[in-house]
Amino acid sequence: MSTHDSAGGESLTGNTSASAPGDTGRPANPPSAKSPTGPEDVGPRADKRSERLVATCFGVSSLAAIAFLVVFWALPKTDVAYTPLLGVCLAVSLFGVGVGAILWAKKIMPDEEAVQERHPMYSTPEDAAKTAAVFAEGTEKTGVARRRLLRYSFLGAMGTLALPIVPIISDLGVHPRGNARQLKTSPWKKGDRLTTEEGAPVRIGDLEYGGILTVFPNGNTSPSNSLAPTVLIRLRAGENQPRPGRETWEVDGHVAYSAICTHAGCPAKLYEQQTHHMLCPCHQSTFLVTEHCRPIFGPAARPLPQLPLALDNEGFFVAGAAYQEPLGPSFWERS
Amino acid sequence: MTSTAAGFAAAGRRRRKLASYAVLLTALVVLGVTYAVLAPRGHAASTAEESFAVQKGRELFQTSCATCHGINAQGTQEAPSLIGVGAAAVDFQVSSGRMPLARPGPQADRKEAKYDRAQIDQMAAYVASLAPGPQIPQVDLADGDLQLGGNLFRTNCASCHNFAGSGGALTYGKYAPRLTPATPVQVAEAIRTGPENMPVFGPSTFDDHQVNSIVKYVDYVTRSKNPGGLALGKFGPVPEGLVIAVVGIPALLAMTLWIGARA
Amino acid sequence: MTTMTGKAIGGGARYVDERLTSANFIRRSMNKVFPDHWSFMIGEIALYSFIILLLTGVYLMLFFDATAREVIYNGSYMPLKGVPMSEAYSSTLHISFDVRGGLIMRQIHHWAALLFVSSIVVHMMRVFFTGAFRKPREINWLIGVGLMVLGLLEGFAGYSLPDDLLSGTGLRIAYSVGQSVPVVGTWSTFLLFGGNFPGESIIGRLYVVHILLVPGILLALITAHMMILWYQKHTQFRGPGRTEENVVGSRMYPSYAAKGGGFFFLVFGVVAALGGLAQINPVWMYGPFNPSQVSAGAQPDWYIGFLEGSLRLSPGWEIRAFGHTIPLNILIPGVVLPGIMFGLLALYPFLEAAFTKDKAQHHLLDRPRDKPVRTSLGVMSLTFYFVLWIMGANDIAAHLFRISLNLTTYMGQVALFLLPPLMYAITYRICIGLQRSDHEVLVHGVETGTIHRLPSGEYIEVHAPVQESQLVLSPVEPDHPERIEGERGPRALVSAAGRAVGSFFVAKKKDTSVPADQRERDDDTLTKR
């Protein structure tokens, strides 16, 4: 800024209209004469009153700051009023300074209205031409226009310098191609037991009619296995209307679906046991459990994938097969 | 396909026709009351050992429930059968004021209970006498484990009732209610019986210790003091954004007006 | 100024000046004139919030540990004692419960973040509706749009750091949005998250983004924004003595410094009061992130709410062909739509200049009513945004007001396309109406409230002609305060408060004071419509 303001262009407009260059720009009036507003504010008494008011603000601020310290140290931090009191003390302390400063400006400083000229927001044609000439002269001296070899080898060097960025960035994650395959792999294998969050396997009879349970493959509740969460639901006999070919995927009214919404990947498990709606709380996709969890409302485009169920010889629920399609939200490589 | 506690109030099915049914309902209530007064009593269970409570309960039932649930609680077009729902379902529905239904809607709203403790116990005894069902759970908060309860709550309850039991919307006008007004026993009853669209969590899904833990956590999270000031309804970022839009920005704009004002 | 302090200041100033030759620059800076209009201080709220964010953020950094490593919580929040969780979440609980004053610092930080983005948006609205973005200020508009987008990013990164259930759900959605981009989506999300969701890396990476990368860029852009502002000087509303060639207002020192400095403390005070009295982001209740858990009403902070809304309103469209899937139900509402919205916002000054063929420099602001097309376009866009924003909270609204959730969605889908054009038409009519009433006053004068009875028996109200002294207070030179007294008569039509409110709310009949040729031009535009 200083370069401009001290440049010649500014001098023809000046700064504040009435202050000559070199002047401090302050009106030379005693404070008492500067009271700006109505008659009741004029005079030394009003001025004194304003001064006391501003000083009171600053005083309140100091007191509040001390109160902050008192609360900070004297109150146990577990007290339910601890944080609110700290907030109030801090706020009062800050308001005191702020209100005081503004009142000072409004009541004690002169209410001036200053005018400042703008400098033109463009350079003179001569200036622009001069600059262009300097640039042209410099470019000419480099010879970049004539020396094609230099030009292209330089551009080539800049281009090849960008190459090292590629492996550096791609090493941020494990190799993407392998991971895309990982997205398509079912976290459940055939024969995996359905276990609760605490790792207990689930058997017939553990769920009442209208019951739902979040289950994991063989006790693997690790957060890294984020596509694995599945819900096991017990429908009443005859309620399920399986897709053709999936008649054997239910066991005695029990059905299992991926809990991960096919829209944006939230756990969609707000199950209404009478309407059999399964709602996702994030974007309100609604799936109909009795009809292979097909989407009936909201942004989801695909049904929740179904996990084929079976019983092992101890009577516990197991996956009858792996999931037959990729779980969770769609992605480019998904067919 | 007999209904259980699960089908306690099939309100959802009725909501469209109900404007016209309101009149019919009134007529039915009158009819039911008349019937209850005039009809010969206790033809279903007139054995000598029928307790006083069951008998009183049946009287109450026939005055105020039978019009919808059927004279023998067998269920009607209007409302599900109560045979086998157990004492827990009756206690939950009547003590939370959801039953008798005030007005038809997507689901029964909580309101002031219409009957006192003794009457509710009598009705519960009557319904429990019809067929075995979940008993009123014995809640023991001291047995509960706060940490276990918190995790169970977040896995099984928070998805509908929100992280702090503030409730949330479900499909087509239904909702998971706020848990603050619910007593610990009512929370346990809801878990066990699955009122309306709520899933059922029976004793082999959650044992008593797990239920006690969930109830203890609900009690904690709905009743504990908030260390950070006003809780803003415990609905997450939405009320926080509203506070900035309605309090923060307007307060600061008012201050700019004051600062900008010429003396 | 006593001679003592004068001497002290003089000595210090000389010391600096003999090293930096700064006297000239400092004097000009102190004499720099700032317009007094209240709406010019909204941007300051954003600046001050940013300073508060830096202060509290540094404090929080000293305690926060941004690692996904699993630990067993052993702090004083009972319901999570002994629960396995990430170090990030555990250290956030530690700040909230076991560091004295830690909770209030967290809450001030979060409230300041909400205020930062809010005030940027309100500031942009002011700049937009008054035409302050026009030549020569397009560059600052672009920087401003960049600041806003970075502000959203910074906020979202910060919201995600505690690794609680709510923010984890948000990250899960962000991951899905990234994944939805054709061809490069899966690759880029794998790179960003270091693998499949949630991975171990994202919290640490977001931390770097949140405390270094974005704040660094924000700081640089804010500096550029302020330097350009300083260099170009403020715009100003029209008024007597106010021209395209000058700025009228208070000087930087002392008046504006005291007011602006005081305002910093007021902003800080509001944020401190909120931080103490209103609980924000109670992560302890959300619980640690777990991909199998979710809470009803899972919402982002307000500034991401419009994206949440657009995702909710989206129909279930998806393209599956040639062995690939394009999830339009995420791609359009989550990537394409915000891209178009921010793109149009950034390009608006250039579009307007192209359509109006206006190549002139502008330092005098428009009143919104005088540019009905721009104003209506702005209201239309804001309506569109507002519908999306409301729909981001439709489940809370449905629950609290007992409306069917599904009905709110249908209403939102209709409103998104119906309301914006409707609001355009309404706004346009209001603007024209206001213009006509202004014109009325100019032509017929001000209603005096005095009723006269004509000899014919007819009653008329006397209209006084508009006098310049009644219209706006005239500017005066700062060195002649006596003229302030002289020109501010009790008859002033525009009260002090009205003057402060300025032409946003009070019709200043400024046109009488502008040169005749200028006035004619304005009248022309009025009569054309």
PDB file of C-alpha atoms in Angstrom, chain A residues 1-2 4-6 10 14-27 29 33 35-37 71-77 82-88 90-91 94-95 97-99 101-102 105-106 109-122 169-177 179-180 182-183 197 214 216 221-227 229 260 262-267 269-270 279 281-284 286 297-302 329-335, chain C residues 24-25 27-28 31-33 36 97-101 103-104 107-108 136-137 169 172-173 176 179-183 186-187 190-191 194-198 205 227 230-236 242 244-251 253-255 258-259 262-263 265-266 268-270 272-273 275-277 290-298 308 311-312 314-318 320 323-327 329-330 361 363 394-395 405-406 409-410 473-479 481 484-485 488 499:
ATOM      1  CA  MET A   1       0.000   0.000   0.000  1.00  0.00           C
ATOM      2  CA  SER A   2       2.712   2.396   0.943  1.00  0.00           C
ATOM      3  CA  HIS A   4       0.942   3.473  -3.930  1.00  0.00           C
ATOM      4  CA  ASP A   5       0.013   5.994  -1.309  1.00  0.00           C
ATOM      5  CA  SER A   6       3.356   7.665  -1.575  1.00  0.00           C
ATOM      6  CA  GLU A  10      -2.233  10.288  -4.755  1.00  0.00           C
ATOM      7  CA  GLY A  14      -4.924  14.415  -1.188  1.00  0.00           C
ATOM      8  CA  ASN A  15      -6.047  12.357   1.764  1.00  0.00           C
ATOM      9  CA  THR A  16      -8.654  13.802   4.047  1.00  0.00           C
ATOM     10  CA  SER A  17     -10.066  16.828   2.424  1.00  0.00           C
ATOM     11  CA  ALA A  18      -9.184  19.422   4.995  1.00  0.00           C
ATOM     12  CA  SER A  19      -5.860  18.197   6.214  1.00  0.00           C
ATOM     13  CA  ALA A  20      -2.890  19.557   4.410  1.00  0.00           C
ATOM     14  CA  PRO A  21      -0.031  17.153   3.733  1.00  0.00           C
ATOM     15  CA  GLY A  22       2.105  16.895   6.804  1.00  0.00           C
ATOM     16  CA  ASP A  23      -0.781  17.864   8.997  1.00  0.00           C
ATOM     17  CA  THR A  24      -1.801  15.401  11.699  1.00  0.00           C
ATOM     18  CA  GLY A  25      -5.316  15.680  10.392  1.00  0.00           C
ATOM     19  CA  ARG A  26      -6.800  16.110  13.849  1.00  0.00           C
ATOM     20  CA  PRO A  27      -9.153  18.955  14.477  1.00  0.00           C
ATOM     21  CA  ASN A  29     -10.543  21.609  19.372  1.00  0.00           C
ATOM     22  CA  ALA A  33     -16.391  21.519  22.537  1.00  0.00           C
ATOM     23  CA  SER A  35     -19.768  16.930  21.947  1.00  0.00           C
ATOM     24  CA  PRO A  36     -21.655  16.093  18.845  1.00  0.00           C
ATOM     25  CA  THR A  37     -25.319  15.673  19.556  1.00  0.00           C
ATOM     26  CA  VAL A  71     -14.847 -19.244  39.034  1.00  0.00           C
ATOM     27  CA  PHE A  72     -11.972 -20.909  37.235  1.00  0.00           C
ATOM     28  CA  TRP A  73     -10.177 -21.831  40.437  1.00  0.00           C
ATOM     29  CA  ALA A  74     -12.822 -21.882  43.136  1.00  0.00           C
ATOM     30  CA  LEU A  75     -15.543 -23.901  41.455  1.00  0.00           C
ATOM     31  CA  PRO A  76     -15.050 -27.620  40.841  1.00  0.00           C
ATOM     32  CA  LYS A  77     -14.872 -28.218  37.114  1.00  0.00           C
ATOM     33  CA  TYR A  82     -18.820 -24.175  35.773  1.00  0.00           C
ATOM     34  CA  THR A  83     -18.783 -23.662  32.009  1.00  0.00           C
ATOM     35  CA  PRO A  84     -21.823 -21.335  31.911  1.00  0.00           C
ATOM     36  CA  LEU A  85     -20.343 -19.113  34.618  1.00  0.00           C
ATOM     37  CA  LEU A  86     -16.988 -18.986  32.854  1.00  0.00           C
ATOM     38  CA  GLY A  87     -18.816 -18.021  29.689  1.00  0.00           C
ATOM     39  CA  VAL A  88     -20.808 -15.287  31.376  1.00  0.00           C
ATOM     40  CA  LEU A  90     -15.725 -13.879  29.910  1.00  0.00           C
ATOM     41  CA  ALA A  91     -18.563 -12.406  27.886  1.00  0.00           C
ATOM     42  CA  LEU A  94     -15.316  -8.668  26.701  1.00  0.00           C
ATOM     43  CA  PHE A  95     -18.541  -6.690  26.373  1.00  0.00           C
ATOM     44  CA  VAL A  97     -14.163  -3.432  26.794  1.00  0.00           C
ATOM     45  CA  GLY A  98     -16.143  -3.419  23.566  1.00  0.00           C
ATOM     46  CA  VAL A  99     -18.999  -1.222  24.736  1.00  0.00           C
ATOM     47  CA  ALA A 101     -14.441   1.578  23.423  1.00  0.00           C
ATOM     48  CA  ILE A 102     -17.423   2.232  21.214  1.00  0.00           C
ATOM     49  CA  ALA A 105     -15.693   6.827  20.133  1.00  0.00           C
ATOM     50  CA  LYS A 106     -19.317   7.883  20.025  1.00  0.00           C
ATOM     51  CA  MET A 109     -14.402  11.659  20.240  1.00  0.00           C
ATOM     52  CA  PRO A 110     -15.631  14.309  17.796  1.00  0.00           C
ATOM     53  CA  ASP A 111     -18.345  13.161  15.463  1.00  0.00           C
ATOM     54  CA  GLU A 112     -16.593  14.060  12.307  1.00  0.00           C
ATOM     55  CA  GLU A 113     -17.471  13.171   8.813  1.00  0.00           C
ATOM     56  CA  ALA A 114     -14.403  13.025   6.637  1.00  0.00           C
ATOM     57  CA  VAL A 115     -14.144  13.035   2.890  1.00  0.00           C
ATOM     58  CA  GLN A 116     -11.338  11.375   1.059  1.00  0.00           C
ATOM     59  CA  GLU A 117     -10.733  11.481  -2.648  1.00  0.00           C
ATOM     60  CA  ARG A 118     -10.228   8.251  -4.524  1.00  0.00           C
ATOM     61  CA  HIS A 119      -7.223   7.705  -6.661  1.00  0.00           C
ATOM     62  CA  PRO A 120      -8.036   6.619 -10.205  1.00  0.00           C
ATOM     63  CA  MET A 121      -8.260   2.846 -10.565  1.00  0.00           C
ATOM     64  CA  TYR A 122      -6.221   2.657 -13.726  1.00  0.00           C
ATOM     65  CA  ILE A 169       0.323 -38.950  -4.284  1.00  0.00           C
ATOM     66  CA  SER A 170      -0.636 -42.469  -5.245  1.00  0.00           C
ATOM     67  CA  ASP A 171       1.254 -43.791  -2.252  1.00  0.00           C
ATOM     68  CA  LEU A 172      -1.177 -41.968   0.022  1.00  0.00           C
ATOM     69  CA  GLY A 173      -3.380 -45.014  -0.154  1.00  0.00           C
ATOM     70  CA  VAL A 174      -2.903 -48.674  -0.807  1.00  0.00           C
ATOM     71  CA  HIS A 175      -3.146 -49.541  -4.437  1.00  0.00           C
ATOM     72  CA  PRO A 176      -6.562 -48.433  -5.637  1.00  0.00           C
ATOM     73  CA  ARG A 177      -7.105 -51.252  -8.127  1.00  0.00           C
ATOM     74  CA  ASN A 179      -9.110 -51.896  -3.202  1.00  0.00           C
ATOM     75  CA  ALA A 180     -11.819 -51.620  -5.811  1.00  0.00           C
ATOM     76  CA  GLN A 182     -12.006 -55.260  -2.021  1.00  0.00           C
ATOM     77  CA  LEU A 183     -15.151 -53.135  -2.271  1.00  0.00           C
ATOM     78  CA  GLU A 197     -22.044 -57.100  19.098  1.00  0.00           C
ATOM     79  CA  THR A 214     -27.501 -56.132  14.356  1.00  0.00           C
ATOM     80  CA  PHE A 216     -21.528 -59.387  12.552  1.00  0.00           C
ATOM     81  CA  THR A 221     -17.048 -56.107  14.965  1.00  0.00           C
ATOM     82  CA  SER A 222     -13.922 -54.239  13.906  1.00  0.00           C
ATOM     83  CA  PRO A 223     -14.720 -50.743  12.602  1.00  0.00           C
ATOM     84  CA  SER A 224     -12.426 -51.436   9.648  1.00  0.00           C
ATOM     85  CA  ASN A 225     -14.959 -54.011   8.525  1.00  0.00           C
ATOM     86  CA  SER A 226     -17.378 -51.178   7.893  1.00  0.00           C
ATOM     87  CA  LEU A 227     -19.518 -52.922   5.273  1.00  0.00           C
ATOM     88  CA  PRO A 229     -22.979 -54.882   9.715  1.00  0.00           C
ATOM     89  CA  ILE A 260     -25.420 -50.340   4.997  1.00  0.00           C
ATOM     90  CA  THR A 262     -27.176 -48.457  -0.869  1.00  0.00           C
ATOM     91  CA  HIS A 263     -27.393 -44.676  -1.218  1.00  0.00           C
ATOM     92  CA  ALA A 264     -24.718 -43.047   0.917  1.00  0.00           C
ATOM     93  CA  GLY A 265     -23.654 -45.825   3.263  1.00  0.00           C
ATOM     94  CA  CYS A 266     -25.291 -44.954   6.574  1.00  0.00           C
ATOM     95  CA  PRO A 267     -26.635 -47.826   8.671  1.00  0.00           C
ATOM     96  CA  LYS A 269     -31.847 -49.904  10.311  1.00  0.00           C
ATOM     97  CA  LEU A 270     -34.801 -47.907  11.559  1.00  0.00           C
ATOM     98  CA  LEU A 279     -35.627 -46.268   7.086  1.00  0.00           C
ATOM     99  CA  PRO A 281     -31.862 -41.709   9.048  1.00  0.00           C
ATOM    100  CA  CYS A 282     -29.391 -39.874   6.828  1.00  0.00           C
ATOM    101  CA  HIS A 283     -31.352 -39.295   3.628  1.00  0.00           C
ATOM    102  CA  GLN A 284     -34.573 -41.147   4.416  1.00  0.00           C
ATOM    103  CA  THR A 286     -37.023 -46.419   2.833  1.00  0.00           C
ATOM    104  CA  PHE A 297     -39.046 -44.006  -0.957  1.00  0.00           C
ATOM    105  CA  GLY A 298     -36.111 -41.646  -1.004  1.00  0.00           C
ATOM    106  CA  PRO A 299     -32.904 -41.457  -2.975  1.00  0.00           C
ATOM    107  CA  ALA A 300     -31.741 -45.072  -2.785  1.00  0.00           C
ATOM    108  CA  ALA A 301     -31.811 -46.814  -6.154  1.00  0.00           C
ATOM    109  CA  ARG A 302     -31.095 -50.411  -5.192  1.00  0.00           C
ATOM    110  CA  PRO A 329     -23.102 -47.228  -1.975  1.00  0.00           C
ATOM    111  CA  SER A 330     -22.502 -47.423  -5.696  1.00  0.00           C
ATOM    112  CA  PHE A 331     -19.140 -46.732  -7.271  1.00  0.00           C
ATOM    113  CA  TRP A 332     -17.758 -46.598 -10.786  1.00  0.00           C
ATOM    114  CA  GLU A 333     -16.240 -50.068 -10.885  1.00  0.00           C
ATOM    115  CA  ARG A 334     -19.435 -51.695  -9.626  1.00  0.00           C
ATOM    116  CA  SER A 335     -21.108 -53.474 -12.487  1.00  0.00           C
TER     117      SER A 335
ATOM    118  CA  ASN C  24       3.969   9.110   5.588  1.00  0.00           C
ATOM    119  CA  PHE C  25       2.318   5.708   5.290  1.00  0.00           C
ATOM    120  CA  ARG C  27      -0.324   9.163   8.601  1.00  0.00           C
ATOM    121  CA  ARG C  28      -2.202   8.268   5.435  1.00  0.00           C
ATOM    122  CA  ASN C  31      -6.451   9.380   7.888  1.00  0.00           C
ATOM    123  CA  LYS C  32      -8.020   6.683   5.749  1.00  0.00           C
ATOM    124  CA  VAL C  33     -11.774   7.144   5.599  1.00  0.00           C
ATOM    125  CA  ASP C  36     -20.052   4.541   8.646  1.00  0.00           C
ATOM    126  CA  PHE C  97     -14.244 -33.046  31.096  1.00  0.00           C
ATOM    127  CA  ASP C  98     -10.755 -33.095  32.505  1.00  0.00           C
ATOM    128  CA  VAL C  99      -9.163 -29.852  31.372  1.00  0.00           C
ATOM    129  CA  ARG C 100     -10.167 -26.782  33.337  1.00  0.00           C
ATOM    130  CA  GLY C 101     -11.935 -24.447  30.966  1.00  0.00           C
ATOM    131  CA  LEU C 103     -15.140 -27.341  27.473  1.00  0.00           C
ATOM    132  CA  ILE C 104     -15.721 -23.628  27.121  1.00  0.00           C
ATOM    133  CA  GLN C 107     -17.609 -24.571  22.632  1.00  0.00           C
ATOM    134  CA  ILE C 108     -16.288 -21.094  21.815  1.00  0.00           C
ATOM    135  CA  PRO C 136     -13.135  -2.912 -10.057  1.00  0.00           C
ATOM    136  CA  ARG C 137     -13.924  -5.350  -7.235  1.00  0.00           C
ATOM    137  CA  THR C 169     -21.604 -40.668   9.814  1.00  0.00           C
ATOM    138  CA  ARG C 172     -19.199 -41.939   5.658  1.00  0.00           C
ATOM    139  CA  ILE C 173     -21.472 -39.793   3.474  1.00  0.00           C
ATOM    140  CA  SER C 176     -19.843 -42.052  -0.677  1.00  0.00           C
ATOM    141  CA  GLN C 179     -16.940 -42.475  -4.561  1.00  0.00           C
ATOM    142  CA  SER C 180     -19.838 -41.477  -6.793  1.00  0.00           C
ATOM    143  CA  VAL C 181     -17.664 -39.530  -9.239  1.00  0.00           C
ATOM    144  CA  PRO C 182     -17.279 -41.515 -12.452  1.00  0.00           C
ATOM    145  CA  VAL C 183     -13.871 -42.992 -13.354  1.00  0.00           C
ATOM    146  CA  THR C 186     -13.051 -44.747  -6.136  1.00  0.00           C
ATOM    147  CA  TRP C 187      -9.394 -43.959  -6.703  1.00  0.00           C
ATOM    148  CA  PHE C 190      -8.981 -44.454  -1.553  1.00  0.00           C
ATOM    149  CA  LEU C 191      -6.113 -42.006  -1.780  1.00  0.00           C
ATOM    150  CA  GLY C 194      -5.793 -44.335   2.659  1.00  0.00           C
ATOM    151  CA  GLY C 195      -8.028 -47.254   1.673  1.00  0.00           C
ATOM    152  CA  ASN C 196     -11.509 -48.454   2.333  1.00  0.00           C
ATOM    153  CA  PHE C 197     -13.747 -46.504   4.712  1.00  0.00           C
ATOM    154  CA  PRO C 198     -13.039 -45.623   7.478  1.00  0.00           C
ATOM    155  CA  ARG C 205      -5.040 -36.182   7.427  1.00  0.00           C
ATOM    156  CA  MET C 227      -5.128  -5.425   1.095  1.00  0.00           C
ATOM    157  CA  TRP C 230      -7.582  -1.118   1.537  1.00  0.00           C
ATOM    158  CA  TYR C 231      -6.098  -0.252  -1.821  1.00  0.00           C
ATOM    159  CA  GLN C 232      -9.404   0.110  -3.651  1.00  0.00           C
ATOM    160  CA  LYS C 233     -11.112   1.873  -0.734  1.00  0.00           C
ATOM    161  CA  HIS C 234     -14.638   1.086   0.367  1.00  0.00           C
ATOM    162  CA  THR C 235     -17.707   1.534  -1.734  1.00  0.00           C
ATOM    163  CA  GLN C 236     -20.401   3.812  -0.333  1.00  0.00           C
ATOM    164  CA  ARG C 242     -20.771  11.349  -2.127  1.00  0.00           C
ATOM    165  CA  GLU C 244     -17.702   8.046  -7.534  1.00  0.00           C
ATOM    166  CA  GLU C 245     -14.509   9.963  -6.791  1.00  0.00           C
ATOM    167  CA  ASN C 246     -14.563  10.122  -3.007  1.00  0.00           C
ATOM    168  CA  VAL C 247     -15.265   8.248   0.231  1.00  0.00           C
ATOM    169  CA  VAL C 248     -17.230   9.844   3.069  1.00  0.00           C
ATOM    170  CA  GLY C 249     -17.101   8.518   6.595  1.00  0.00           C
ATOM    171  CA  SER C 250     -14.980   8.305   9.722  1.00  0.00           C
ATOM    172  CA  ARG C 251     -11.250   8.319   9.694  1.00  0.00           C
ATOM    173  CA  TYR C 253      -7.799   6.907  13.656  1.00  0.00           C
ATOM    174  CA  PRO C 254      -9.195   7.446  16.166  1.00  0.00           C
ATOM    175  CA  SER C 255     -12.871   6.994  15.464  1.00  0.00           C
ATOM    176  CA  ALA C 258     -12.099   2.581  18.446  1.00  0.00           C
ATOM    177  CA  LYS C 259     -15.346   1.380  16.903  1.00  0.00           C
ATOM    178  CA  GLY C 262     -14.548  -2.333  20.211  1.00  0.00           C
ATOM    179  CA  PHE C 263     -16.577  -4.425  17.819  1.00  0.00           C
ATOM    180  CA  PHE C 265     -14.633  -7.461  21.692  1.00  0.00           C
ATOM    181  CA  LEU C 266     -18.372  -7.463  21.122  1.00  0.00           C
ATOM    182  CA  PHE C 268     -15.850 -12.205  21.015  1.00  0.00           C
ATOM    183  CA  GLY C 269     -18.333 -11.472  23.793  1.00  0.00           C
ATOM    184  CA  VAL C 270     -21.252 -12.910  21.830  1.00  0.00           C
ATOM    185  CA  ALA C 272     -18.109 -16.381  24.630  1.00  0.00           C
ATOM    186  CA  ALA C 273     -21.682 -16.033  25.870  1.00  0.00           C
ATOM    187  CA  GLY C 275     -19.882 -20.865  24.354  1.00  0.00           C
ATOM    188  CA  GLY C 276     -20.804 -20.725  28.000  1.00  0.00           C
ATOM    189  CA  LEU C 277     -24.569 -20.792  27.839  1.00  0.00           C
ATOM    190  CA  ASN C 290     -18.860 -47.249  14.963  1.00  0.00           C
ATOM    191  CA  PRO C 291     -19.947 -48.098  11.425  1.00  0.00           C
ATOM    192  CA  SER C 292     -22.835 -50.238  12.666  1.00  0.00           C
ATOM    193  CA  GLN C 293     -24.378 -47.451  14.736  1.00  0.00           C
ATOM    194  CA  VAL C 294     -26.232 -44.309  13.764  1.00  0.00           C
ATOM    195  CA  SER C 295     -28.367 -41.696  15.481  1.00  0.00           C
ATOM    196  CA  ALA C 296     -31.719 -40.444  14.260  1.00  0.00           C
ATOM    197  CA  GLY C 297     -31.451 -36.881  13.039  1.00  0.00           C
ATOM    198  CA  ALA C 298     -27.903 -37.318  11.778  1.00  0.00           C
ATOM    199  CA  GLU C 308     -27.763 -32.913   3.110  1.00  0.00           C
ATOM    200  CA  LEU C 311     -29.180 -35.551  -1.132  1.00  0.00           C
ATOM    201  CA  ARG C 312     -32.499 -36.104   0.618  1.00  0.00           C
ATOM    202  CA  SER C 314     -32.842 -36.608  -4.871  1.00  0.00           C
ATOM    203  CA  PRO C 315     -34.869 -39.228  -6.710  1.00  0.00           C
ATOM    204  CA  GLY C 316     -33.473 -42.756  -6.796  1.00  0.00           C
ATOM    205  CA  TRP C 317     -31.668 -42.553 -10.103  1.00  0.00           C
ATOM    206  CA  GLU C 318     -28.714 -44.679 -11.010  1.00  0.00           C
ATOM    207  CA  ARG C 320     -25.835 -49.131 -14.737  1.00  0.00           C
ATOM    208  CA  GLY C 323     -20.044 -52.861 -16.441  1.00  0.00           C
ATOM    209  CA  HIS C 324     -20.041 -49.524 -14.643  1.00  0.00           C
ATOM    210  CA  THR C 325     -22.342 -47.721 -12.240  1.00  0.00           C
ATOM    211  CA  ILE C 326     -22.984 -44.003 -12.032  1.00  0.00           C
ATOM    212  CA  PRO C 327     -25.015 -43.187  -8.901  1.00  0.00           C
ATOM    213  CA  ASN C 329     -28.664 -40.048  -6.729  1.00  0.00           C
ATOM    214  CA  ILE C 330     -25.391 -38.919  -5.140  1.00  0.00           C
ATOM    215  CA  GLN C 361     -16.012   1.364 -12.579  1.00  0.00           C
ATOM    216  CA  HIS C 363     -17.773   2.937  -6.238  1.00  0.00           C
ATOM    217  CA  ASN C 394     -36.793 -32.101   7.409  1.00  0.00           C
ATOM    218  CA  ASP C 395     -36.751 -35.049   9.817  1.00  0.00           C
ATOM    219  CA  LEU C 405     -41.670 -37.142   6.893  1.00  0.00           C
ATOM    220  CA  ASN C 406     -42.551 -38.252   3.403  1.00  0.00           C
ATOM    221  CA  THR C 409     -39.896 -34.504   1.096  1.00  0.00           C
ATOM    222  CA  TYR C 410     -42.603 -34.168  -1.537  1.00  0.00           C
ATOM    223  CA  LEU C 473     -27.205  15.055   6.513  1.00  0.00           C
ATOM    224  CA  SER C 474     -24.563  16.717   4.489  1.00  0.00           C
ATOM    225  CA  PRO C 475     -20.966  15.711   4.785  1.00  0.00           C
ATOM    226  CA  VAL C 476     -18.690  18.211   6.419  1.00  0.00           C
ATOM    227  CA  GLU C 477     -15.020  18.622   6.544  1.00  0.00           C
ATOM    228  CA  PRO C 478     -13.508  16.999   9.593  1.00  0.00           C
ATOM    229  CA  ASP C 479     -11.676  20.093  10.699  1.00  0.00           C
ATOM    230  CA  PRO C 481     -16.968  20.508  13.705  1.00  0.00           C
ATOM    231  CA  ILE C 484     -21.745  19.674  12.059  1.00  0.00           C
ATOM    232  CA  GLU C 485     -23.759  21.577  14.624  1.00  0.00           C
ATOM    233  CA  ARG C 488     -27.966  19.213  11.770  1.00  0.00           C
ATOM    234  CA  ARG C 499     -29.211   7.579   8.979  1.00  0.00           C
TER     235      ARG C 499
END
